[in-house]
Amino acid sequence: MIAIVVGLLIAALFGLPLFLVLAAVALALFTGEDIPGSSVVIEMLRLASSPMLVAIPLFTFAGTLFAEGGAPKRLVSLSRELFGWMPGGLSVVALVTCALFTAFTGASGVTIVAVGGLLLPALVRAGYPEKFSLGLVTTSGSLGLLFPPSLPLILYAYVAGVAVDDLFLAGIVPGILLVVLLSLWGARQGGRGGVGTQKFEWASARRALREAAWEVPLPFVVLGGIYSGAVTVTEAASITAIYALVAEVLIYRDVPIRRIPQVVRSSMVLVAGILVILAAAFGLTNYLIDAEVPMEILGWMQGSFSSKWTFLLALNGFLLIVGSLMDIFSALIVVVPLIVPIAEGYGVNLVHLGIIFLTNLEIGYSTPPVGLNLFISSYRFGRSILELYRASLPFLVLLLLALAIITYAPALSLFLPQMFGHGGTP
Amino acid sequence: MEGFASSLASTLASLPELGRFVALALPALAVVAAVAFVLRRTAPMRWLALVVDRGLTALVATLLLGMVFLSGLQIVLRNLLSSGLPWIDPLLRHLVLLLAFSGALLATGAKRHVQINVLGRLLHGVAGRVGGALVALLAAAISIALTHASLSLLVDELEFGEIAFLSIPSWMIVAVFPLSFLGMAFRFLFLAFQEVAGEAPAAPEAEGLDLVAEERA
């Protein structure tokens, strides 16, 4: 039995699709205990049991439509008009645009490809050091995962069994902290390099606003709807998808109708990849929880880490490694069900845990040697991976600082849910 | 429909146990995949591959756009008539399942499944091709084991299943599993041959990269 599991894990390192690794491990464990293999498939049916999962394909489709359309271009030019007058304004533009775009697309690769491709030349042209610009675009590829309605927030809420509305509230302040910290660094770099800023002009700001007039209201509609309780997350996803179709296909006509099947295809291959991993993990995590594996790990850990704070420190280290090896969705699906009982044993609030989780995984995306953002940037901008390690280093230091603050100041994540939501309890 | 269900149940009733099933089905399917691979450049096979690819794309597009339409309709109905149609919500949830598995079938053909692959990347040349083929073969074997597991579930559902919703019997939903796992097994075997021949599609480093590829093309 152990030989089979180890063999599968080795095969995983050689590229065996993750959902098959999980399903095969579950199948092996079940058969070993004389549970019929069909139980693995019965667990997969749970994919059809949650209205929250309906939101995932809808949001992803909408995000891909925006990325394929002219939304990145309009977003960049609008935020340039609005923030370009500030010292280091263009770097702030880059950060805000990336954050907003990632919140709606969820997949960081898309942000670097679609938005980063526009921002990097603009930053360099404005006089920012190239290394700085490259690091900025690379690390901001996953900035914004903490802002609603990002998919990782939804997926965490689903897997950990906490109210998604609470998570949507909890991410705001930590998310702003990340953006502000990086903006200050950008402002300093911009100031030092004597980078010119542009004057704020009403006329061109109005023009940029008019061009993006159909996209600007969307965040307000979606977030307003969710926060006021007028619509559920699933309904918000539906509205976003319809909105994206109307705006990009009918109004801006950036995406021709005959291209829609292709857009659906590329976005759904991504979504299906995540959903089948989720389906395959149901059986495995259930087995492990029934076998009280998390409880055993908890017992072992309580011997080594006596307080909640040392536990969180160890968790941060562990998650940074996970985040640099796996993509955020697989990491959430596989790791969260096992960590949740342990974290509860230490008295960690599950909403706070979610924010810690996502911040770690977000940073893991840009962590050498194998962080995904580094590879995407290397591919997208034709730079060597070593160059990108160096470029993103100062940003990583800042992000780790923010992570420490987010981890050890739970109130930062929890005061909004306690004020307006369910207080972070399921 | 009753007659079809019961004849399907009796056909499947004598399913061999897991190990024997894989030992029989894997070589059999490998022969089919080998034939398809040898004939891959002939006109009828190209046409077939194109039809399957277009068909799956059309299926996925229909499922997703159907979800967009139905969920939108439900919001309108809830707000206008203060009550939606009761069957829309379960249908939407099951469309997620269908979308996941038909999309996974597409991902299999294009080598787009989520994978860790930190070591496979280091293999080049012949070693890379052999390694890729072995991994694809293992993936096919697991898919066939999953086909077996889902067929035995299908047998249970044919016998004891109930109506899931909208007069759709539960076995029809469960039938999605063996169909897609069998399809994946075939595609993994085909991929194994492609790996050996050095014709396998390259797995992208991450999502979003196909956008770059298109932009460059």
XYZ file of C-alpha atoms in Angstrom:
643
model
C 0.000 0.000 0.000
C 2.704 2.460 1.010
C 4.665 1.461 -2.107
C 1.680 2.336 -4.316
C 1.179 5.718 -2.666
C 4.888 6.592 -2.850
C 5.007 5.456 -6.481
C 2.060 7.722 -7.295
C 3.672 10.685 -5.578
C 6.846 10.151 -7.589
C 4.762 9.897 -10.765
C 3.152 13.207 -9.752
C 6.578 14.859 -9.742
C 7.066 13.534 -13.271
C 3.822 15.072 -14.475
C 0.998 12.636 -13.707
C -2.105 14.863 -13.630
C -2.900 15.768 -10.045
C -6.530 14.663 -10.137
C -5.450 11.159 -11.148
C -2.871 11.070 -8.352
C -5.562 11.938 -5.823
C -8.154 9.555 -7.274
C -5.663 6.678 -7.473
C -4.485 7.174 -3.888
C -8.113 7.221 -2.744
C -8.888 4.122 -4.813
C -5.882 2.286 -3.336
C -6.735 3.259 0.248
C -10.403 2.346 -0.176
C -9.642 -1.039 -1.755
C -7.130 -1.745 1.012
C -9.958 -1.435 3.525
C -12.470 -3.380 1.428
C -14.532 -0.281 0.685
C -15.862 -0.587 -2.889
C -14.069 1.629 -5.395
C -17.404 3.098 -6.442
C -17.288 5.143 -3.201
C -14.579 7.288 -4.796
C -16.987 8.073 -7.637
C -19.921 8.628 -5.255
C -17.833 11.317 -3.568
C -17.257 12.922 -6.969
C -21.019 13.469 -7.236
C -20.617 16.092 -4.519
C -19.491 18.368 -7.325
C -23.210 18.670 -8.110
C -24.271 19.437 -4.550
C -23.252 23.022 -3.964
C -24.764 26.171 -5.466
C -21.500 27.933 -4.638
C -19.583 25.864 -7.193
C -21.887 27.224 -9.911
C -20.161 30.586 -9.379
C -16.730 29.275 -10.400
C -17.285 28.636 -14.144
C -19.372 31.809 -14.464
C -16.775 34.115 -12.907
C -13.933 32.493 -14.836
C -15.738 32.831 -18.146
C -16.409 36.498 -17.427
C -12.776 37.074 -16.477
C -11.510 35.454 -19.675
C -13.921 37.538 -21.754
C -12.598 40.726 -20.158
C -9.012 39.601 -20.704
C -9.688 38.794 -24.381
C -11.526 42.048 -24.906
C -10.071 45.517 -24.524
C -10.694 45.731 -20.784
C -7.008 45.625 -19.755
C -6.170 48.500 -22.111
C -9.054 50.672 -20.950
C -8.370 49.872 -17.301
C -4.722 50.851 -17.586
C -5.437 54.118 -19.357
C -8.164 55.054 -16.890
C -6.078 54.387 -13.786
C -3.233 56.299 -15.422
C -5.429 59.357 -15.696
C -6.644 58.970 -12.132
C -3.370 58.159 -10.325
C -0.666 59.268 -12.751
C -0.187 62.642 -10.994
C 0.959 61.040 -7.735
C 4.692 60.545 -7.051
C 5.440 57.056 -8.291
C 2.017 57.299 -9.845
C 2.567 54.839 -12.629
C 3.687 52.105 -10.263
C 0.543 52.729 -8.236
C -1.390 52.460 -11.486
C 0.245 49.116 -12.148
C -0.510 47.774 -8.685
C -4.121 48.911 -8.602
C -4.847 47.639 -12.104
C -3.281 44.250 -11.434
C -5.120 43.898 -8.140
C -8.478 44.784 -9.641
C -7.927 42.545 -12.628
C -6.842 39.559 -10.542
C -9.821 39.955 -8.232
C -12.066 39.416 -11.218
C -10.063 36.817 -13.122
C -8.593 34.894 -10.205
C -5.896 33.279 -12.303
C -2.637 35.121 -11.903
C -1.176 33.992 -15.212
C -3.832 35.960 -17.044
C -2.961 39.158 -15.202
C 0.728 39.034 -16.118
C -0.048 38.164 -19.709
C -2.889 40.607 -20.324
C -2.122 43.548 -18.010
C 1.590 43.130 -17.361
C 2.255 43.139 -21.079
C 0.807 46.665 -21.276
C 2.355 47.937 -18.061
C 5.975 46.866 -18.424
C 6.748 48.967 -21.522
C 4.836 51.916 -20.028
C 6.829 51.750 -16.781
C 10.173 51.531 -18.573
C 9.251 54.352 -20.931
C 8.317 56.552 -17.977
C 11.840 56.100 -16.615
C 11.459 53.438 -13.934
C 14.468 51.120 -13.605
C 13.907 48.020 -15.699
C 14.662 45.612 -12.873
C 12.155 47.356 -10.657
C 9.479 47.311 -13.366
C 10.004 43.643 -14.079
C 9.759 42.724 -10.403
C 6.681 44.875 -9.989
C 4.799 43.320 -12.886
C 5.801 39.798 -11.836
C 4.842 40.020 -8.180
C 1.649 41.970 -8.863
C 0.470 39.087 -11.030
C -1.170 37.563 -8.004
C -1.917 40.784 -6.128
C -5.641 41.115 -5.627
C -6.415 37.542 -4.649
C -7.647 38.901 -1.318
C -10.234 41.187 -2.919
C -13.740 39.949 -3.697
C -14.975 38.255 -5.804
C -11.702 36.370 -6.386
C -12.090 32.654 -7.036
C -9.577 31.521 -4.396
C -11.664 33.305 -1.722
C -14.775 31.471 -2.916
C -12.984 28.144 -3.109
C -11.481 28.525 0.375
C -14.899 29.386 1.830
C -16.361 26.305 0.186
C -13.626 23.892 1.237
C -13.274 25.219 4.793
C -17.035 25.577 5.254
C -17.101 29.250 6.278
C -19.456 31.986 5.084
C -18.127 33.459 1.858
C -19.567 36.893 2.756
C -17.281 36.979 5.798
C -14.274 36.126 3.688
C -15.208 38.819 1.193
C -15.136 41.328 4.073
C -12.017 39.930 5.695
C -9.800 40.261 2.634
C -10.318 43.999 2.094
C -7.999 45.521 4.697
C -5.137 42.988 4.288
C -5.450 43.369 0.528
C -5.191 47.160 0.814
C -2.186 46.727 3.120
C -0.363 44.758 0.421
C -1.138 47.338 -2.259
C -0.163 50.295 -0.041
C 3.144 48.737 1.041
C 4.138 48.009 -2.541
C 2.941 51.468 -3.653
C 5.170 53.171 -1.082
C 8.122 51.229 -2.447
C 7.111 52.231 -5.961
C 6.778 55.889 -4.967
C 10.268 55.776 -3.433
C 11.770 54.207 -6.526
C 9.962 56.688 -8.735
C 11.062 59.646 -6.588
C 14.675 58.524 -6.475
C 14.918 57.915 -10.173
C 13.423 61.341 -10.862
C 10.625 59.750 -12.816
C 8.278 62.282 -14.270
C 4.638 62.308 -13.311
C 1.844 63.474 -15.521
C -0.444 66.363 -14.690
C -3.996 65.558 -13.794
C -6.247 66.778 -16.572
C -9.989 66.786 -16.378
C -10.492 66.474 -20.112
C -8.414 63.338 -20.648
C -9.614 61.786 -17.375
C -13.167 62.290 -18.568
C -12.300 60.747 -21.926
C -10.719 57.663 -20.336
C -13.694 57.351 -18.031
C -16.094 57.567 -20.953
C -14.174 54.876 -22.820
C -14.368 52.514 -19.883
C -17.910 53.607 -19.037
C -19.295 50.103 -19.468
C -16.692 48.388 -17.361
C -16.314 50.817 -14.472
C -19.753 50.158 -12.930
C -19.222 46.383 -12.755
C -17.250 46.191 -9.489
C -19.775 48.492 -7.868
C -22.746 46.458 -9.112
C -21.226 43.124 -8.084
C -19.728 44.159 -4.766
C -22.640 46.400 -3.874
C -24.999 43.546 -4.599
C -23.044 41.064 -2.509
C -22.325 43.344 0.448
C -25.879 44.661 0.649
C -27.136 41.101 0.643
C -29.270 41.777 -2.440
C -27.703 38.898 -4.402
C -25.900 35.685 -3.502
C -22.393 35.002 -4.765
C -23.817 32.663 -7.396
C -26.226 35.321 -8.623
C -23.404 37.849 -8.675
C -21.393 35.457 -10.837
C -24.307 35.117 -13.223
C -24.717 38.886 -13.442
C -20.973 39.302 -14.071
C -21.020 36.747 -16.891
C -24.020 38.386 -18.580
C -22.463 41.803 -18.061
C -19.182 40.660 -19.625
C -20.999 39.180 -22.614
C -23.030 42.338 -23.205
C -20.104 44.725 -22.684
C -17.318 42.942 -24.567
C -19.348 41.296 -27.334
C -22.291 43.612 -27.995
C -21.145 47.085 -26.916
C -17.373 47.246 -27.388
C -17.381 44.436 -29.975
C -13.839 43.524 -28.905
C -14.734 39.827 -28.968
C -16.578 38.711 -32.109
C -19.494 36.328 -31.561
C -17.868 33.490 -33.495
C -14.937 33.616 -31.068
C -17.119 32.886 -28.021
C -16.863 29.059 -28.220
C -13.075 29.382 -28.203
C -13.162 31.700 -25.182
C -15.484 29.280 -23.399
C -13.173 26.431 -24.286
C -9.976 27.966 -22.968
C -11.634 29.177 -19.761
C -13.452 25.898 -19.154
C -10.343 23.755 -19.616
C -8.919 25.753 -16.712
C -12.093 25.445 -14.625
C -12.500 21.747 -15.365
C -8.911 21.159 -14.300
C -9.719 22.671 -10.909
C -13.101 20.980 -10.534
C -11.883 17.441 -11.272
C -9.132 17.903 -8.682
C -11.817 18.969 -6.237
C -13.914 15.923 -7.204
C -11.001 13.531 -6.783
C -9.976 15.103 -3.477
C -13.421 14.641 -1.857
C -12.849 10.913 -1.382
C -9.251 11.210 -0.242
C -9.727 14.001 2.294
C -12.814 12.252 3.683
C -10.765 9.109 4.165
C -7.941 10.978 5.863
C -10.340 12.836 8.143
C -12.162 9.599 9.039
C -8.814 8.039 9.838
C -8.214 11.077 12.104
C -4.952 11.895 10.338
C -5.262 15.656 11.015
C -5.842 14.900 14.696
C -2.664 12.849 14.830
C -0.693 15.610 13.142
C -2.245 18.036 15.623
C -1.151 15.889 18.567
C 2.352 15.706 17.174
C 2.458 19.415 16.457
C 1.191 20.423 19.879
C 4.295 18.707 21.226
C 6.563 20.856 19.059
C 4.619 24.104 18.779
C 3.100 25.050 22.080
C 1.343 28.289 21.161
C -0.961 29.438 18.421
C 1.704 31.917 17.272
C 4.503 29.415 16.799
C 2.006 27.191 14.990
C 1.148 30.047 12.647
C 4.819 30.688 12.010
C 5.354 27.040 11.073
C 2.201 27.178 8.936
C 3.558 30.199 7.073
C 6.756 28.358 6.252
C 4.874 25.280 5.121
C 2.441 27.239 2.964
C 5.163 29.247 1.242
C 6.699 25.977 0.092
C 3.310 24.601 -0.986
C 2.525 27.861 -2.768
C 5.745 27.748 -4.752
C 5.175 24.117 -5.811
C 1.450 23.957 -6.530
C -0.999 26.308 -8.121
C -3.292 28.055 -5.689
C -6.409 26.049 -6.468
C -4.899 22.594 -6.015
C -3.166 23.797 -2.867
C -6.464 25.024 -1.430
C -8.309 21.840 -2.313
C -5.688 19.444 -0.987
C -4.291 21.274 2.032
C -7.211 23.235 3.528
C -9.339 20.241 4.672
C -6.342 18.821 6.524
C -5.172 22.095 8.086
C -8.620 23.291 9.225
C -9.012 20.766 12.106
C -5.447 21.419 13.220
C -5.912 25.194 13.154
C -9.151 24.854 15.103
C -7.222 22.836 17.683
C -4.983 25.871 18.130
C -7.948 28.229 18.332
C -7.284 30.001 15.026
C -10.319 31.727 13.528
C -11.090 30.051 10.187
C -11.723 33.328 8.365
C -8.384 34.657 9.549
C -6.832 31.339 8.541
C -8.242 31.829 5.046
C -6.584 35.232 4.677
C -3.268 33.812 5.961
C -3.603 30.940 3.521
C -4.249 33.094 0.497
C -1.551 35.632 1.370
C 0.975 32.798 1.660
C -0.054 31.205 -1.596
C -0.030 34.591 -3.314
C 3.571 35.123 -2.201
C 4.462 31.526 -3.045
C 3.557 32.364 -6.645
C 6.611 34.615 -6.871
C 8.968 32.586 -4.673
C 12.055 30.987 -6.268
C 12.885 28.444 -7.467
C 9.601 27.368 -9.038
C 7.012 30.087 -8.304
C 4.591 30.171 -11.211
C 4.659 33.956 -11.714
C 8.402 33.820 -12.320
C 7.978 31.295 -15.099
C 5.098 33.142 -16.707
C 7.023 36.411 -16.635
C 10.138 34.745 -17.941
C 8.133 33.331 -20.822
C 6.068 36.449 -21.449
C 8.900 38.987 -21.375
C 11.646 36.731 -22.694
C 13.923 37.178 -19.653
C 16.009 34.562 -17.902
C 14.515 33.098 -14.758
C 17.567 34.216 -12.724
C 16.973 37.814 -13.758
C 13.440 37.508 -12.453
C 14.607 36.026 -9.132
C 16.710 39.132 -8.596
C 14.049 41.547 -9.819
C 11.327 40.238 -7.548
C 13.466 39.946 -4.419
C 12.729 43.399 -2.902
C 9.025 42.855 -3.555
C 9.147 39.474 -1.849
C 10.707 41.047 1.244
C 7.876 43.597 1.380
C 5.230 40.951 0.856
C 6.694 38.809 3.636
C 6.592 41.833 5.941
C 2.909 42.260 5.076
C 2.361 38.543 5.697
C 3.821 38.844 9.189
C 1.510 41.766 9.950
C -1.520 39.918 8.573
C -0.684 36.761 10.522
C 0.018 38.353 13.885
C -2.685 41.016 13.783
C -5.879 38.965 13.310
C -7.982 42.057 13.941
C -6.876 43.374 10.553
C -8.784 40.539 8.884
C -11.523 40.117 11.428
C -12.818 43.526 12.387
C -14.866 44.038 9.221
C -16.576 40.601 9.408
C -17.213 41.133 13.104
C -18.774 44.494 12.415
C -20.852 43.622 9.352
C -20.867 39.853 8.873
C -21.268 36.725 10.930
C -18.152 37.515 12.964
C -16.081 34.867 11.289
C -18.050 31.933 12.630
C -19.485 29.377 10.200
C -36.028 4.064 -21.647
C -36.977 1.454 -19.029
C -36.056 -1.327 -21.425
C -32.725 0.281 -22.283
C -31.857 0.749 -18.615
C -32.613 -2.858 -17.697
C -30.732 -4.302 -20.679
C -27.761 -2.051 -19.819
C -27.947 -3.294 -16.227
C -27.905 -6.947 -17.256
C -25.013 -6.365 -19.670
C -22.938 -4.757 -16.953
C -23.981 -7.163 -14.172
C -21.092 -9.551 -14.758
C -18.382 -6.908 -14.507
C -14.995 -8.551 -13.747
C -13.209 -7.325 -10.609
C -10.891 -4.304 -10.756
C -7.514 -5.912 -11.437
C -8.807 -8.184 -14.185
C -10.817 -5.355 -15.708
C -7.735 -3.160 -16.063
C -5.665 -6.106 -17.369
C -8.276 -6.722 -20.091
C -9.343 -3.207 -20.968
C -5.953 -1.477 -21.030
C -4.422 -3.619 -23.844
C -7.712 -3.648 -25.759
C -7.985 0.124 -25.660
C -4.268 0.420 -26.435
C -4.861 -1.498 -29.685
C -7.647 0.926 -30.621
C -5.411 3.886 -29.774
C -2.554 2.342 -31.781
C -4.777 1.972 -34.836
C -5.975 5.551 -34.436
C -2.364 6.704 -34.071
C -1.126 4.833 -37.156
C -4.011 6.246 -39.203
C -3.699 9.752 -37.705
C -2.644 11.362 -40.994
C -5.358 9.808 -43.150
C -8.267 11.959 -44.200
C -11.055 10.039 -42.396
C -9.122 10.016 -39.115
C -8.370 13.718 -39.364
C -12.008 14.366 -40.022
C -12.984 12.251 -37.017
C -10.503 14.017 -34.731
C -11.806 17.367 -35.915
C -15.433 16.325 -35.390
C -14.697 15.097 -31.856
C -12.782 18.261 -31.021
C -15.440 20.582 -32.440
C -18.158 18.477 -30.820
C -16.583 18.726 -27.378
C -16.018 22.466 -27.794
C -19.649 22.893 -28.836
C -20.789 20.783 -25.874
C -18.760 22.811 -23.375
C -19.922 26.095 -24.930
C -23.557 24.987 -24.843
C -23.287 23.878 -21.220
C -21.683 27.125 -20.086
C -23.904 29.471 -22.087
C -26.872 27.427 -20.864
C -25.715 28.044 -17.307
C -25.381 31.772 -17.975
C -28.878 31.898 -19.474
C -30.600 29.762 -16.827
C -28.976 31.503 -13.870
C -29.889 34.870 -15.385
C -33.457 33.725 -15.999
C -33.709 32.558 -12.402
C -32.660 35.995 -11.104
C -35.249 37.711 -13.303
C -38.008 35.296 -12.260
C -37.162 35.591 -8.574
C -37.377 39.339 -8.722
C -40.426 39.624 -10.970
C -42.560 36.742 -9.744
C -40.839 36.472 -6.344
C -40.336 32.769 -7.000
C -38.021 31.087 -9.471
C -38.467 27.774 -11.250
C -37.679 24.982 -8.766
C -35.771 22.848 -11.291
C -33.266 25.478 -12.378
C -31.063 25.276 -9.273
C -30.511 21.488 -9.285
C -30.010 21.619 -13.046
C -27.333 24.317 -12.668
C -25.523 22.260 -10.032
C -25.506 19.199 -12.271
C -24.338 21.238 -15.243
C -21.228 22.059 -13.172
C -20.528 18.316 -12.925
C -21.074 17.785 -16.631
C -18.947 20.818 -17.500
C -16.131 19.623 -15.249
C -15.898 16.218 -16.870
C -16.345 17.276 -20.485
C -13.804 20.044 -19.952
C -11.439 17.500 -18.377
C -11.739 15.412 -21.513
C -10.644 18.429 -23.567
C -7.782 19.100 -21.154
C -6.584 15.507 -21.551
C -6.184 15.776 -25.305
C -4.229 19.028 -25.065
C -2.095 18.003 -22.068
C -3.657 20.788 -20.052
C -4.323 19.031 -16.748
C -3.006 20.635 -13.595
C 0.226 18.891 -12.695
C 3.240 19.457 -10.485
C 5.894 18.074 -12.862
C 9.055 19.470 -11.248
C 11.172 16.453 -12.294
C 9.690 15.615 -15.698
C 10.784 19.042 -16.890
C 14.410 18.045 -16.372
C 14.202 15.101 -18.766
C 15.114 15.822 -22.365
C 15.461 13.909 -25.607
C 14.792 10.183 -25.495
C 14.523 10.116 -21.683
C 11.875 12.833 -21.833
C 9.884 10.968 -24.456
C 10.035 7.650 -22.611
C 9.210 9.342 -19.296
C 6.269 11.166 -20.862
C 4.974 7.956 -22.417
C 5.225 6.054 -19.122
C 3.372 8.774 -17.248
C 0.662 8.815 -19.946
C 0.388 5.019 -19.733
C -0.007 5.160 -15.952
C -2.615 7.907 -16.378
C -4.504 5.658 -18.809
C -4.394 2.729 -16.364
C -5.786 4.896 -13.552
C -8.498 6.229 -15.860
C -9.497 2.644 -16.655
C -9.581 1.749 -12.954
C -11.864 4.752 -12.474
C -13.997 3.566 -15.387
C -14.430 0.293 -13.523
C -15.334 2.040 -10.267
C -17.887 4.222 -12.026
C -19.379 1.311 -13.991
C -20.052 -0.552 -10.766
C -21.705 2.575 -9.400
C -23.752 2.744 -12.594
C -24.927 -0.856 -12.037
C -26.131 0.098 -8.545
C -27.909 3.172 -9.835
C -29.612 1.244 -12.643
C -30.967 -1.152 -10.047
C -31.735 1.058 -7.067
C -31.454 4.613 -8.379
C -34.233 7.135 -8.244
C -35.316 10.208 -10.150
C -32.750 12.908 -9.484
C -34.776 15.901 -10.686
C -36.911 16.910 -13.675
C -37.745 13.218 -14.283
C -34.065 12.562 -15.046
C -33.121 9.216 -13.469
C -29.965 9.265 -11.366
C -28.219 6.652 -13.536
C -28.120 9.088 -16.437
C -26.117 11.508 -14.324
C -23.812 8.748 -13.081
C -23.258 7.593 -16.688
C -21.172 10.749 -17.226
C -18.346 9.184 -15.202
C -17.625 5.951 -17.133
C -18.030 7.776 -20.443
C -15.553 10.515 -19.592
C -13.062 8.225 -17.838
C -13.062 5.868 -20.808
C -12.579 8.824 -23.140
C -9.677 10.056 -20.998
C -8.099 6.590 -20.965
C -8.181 6.568 -24.771
C -6.712 10.048 -24.990
C -3.927 9.195 -22.535
C -3.025 6.102 -24.569
C -3.011 8.143 -27.765
C -0.824 10.669 -25.951
C 1.574 7.852 -24.945
C 2.073 7.024 -28.644
C 2.530 10.713 -29.432
C 5.164 10.958 -26.694
C 7.093 8.023 -28.115
C 6.984 9.569 -31.582
C 7.988 12.960 -30.177
C 4.735 14.537 -31.375
C 3.136 15.262 -28.020
C 1.818 18.781 -27.451
C 3.924 20.753 -24.971
C 2.308 21.277 -21.605
C 2.114 25.012 -20.925
C 3.903 26.285 -17.856
C 0.712 27.806 -16.547
C -2.744 28.948 -17.462
C -2.817 32.082 -19.540
C 0.167 31.056 -21.605
C -1.959 29.937 -24.502
C -3.024 33.560 -24.709
C 0.622 34.525 -25.271
C 1.062 31.813 -27.834
C -1.925 33.134 -29.764
C -0.697 36.684 -29.450
C 2.662 35.707 -30.910
C 1.211 33.628 -33.707
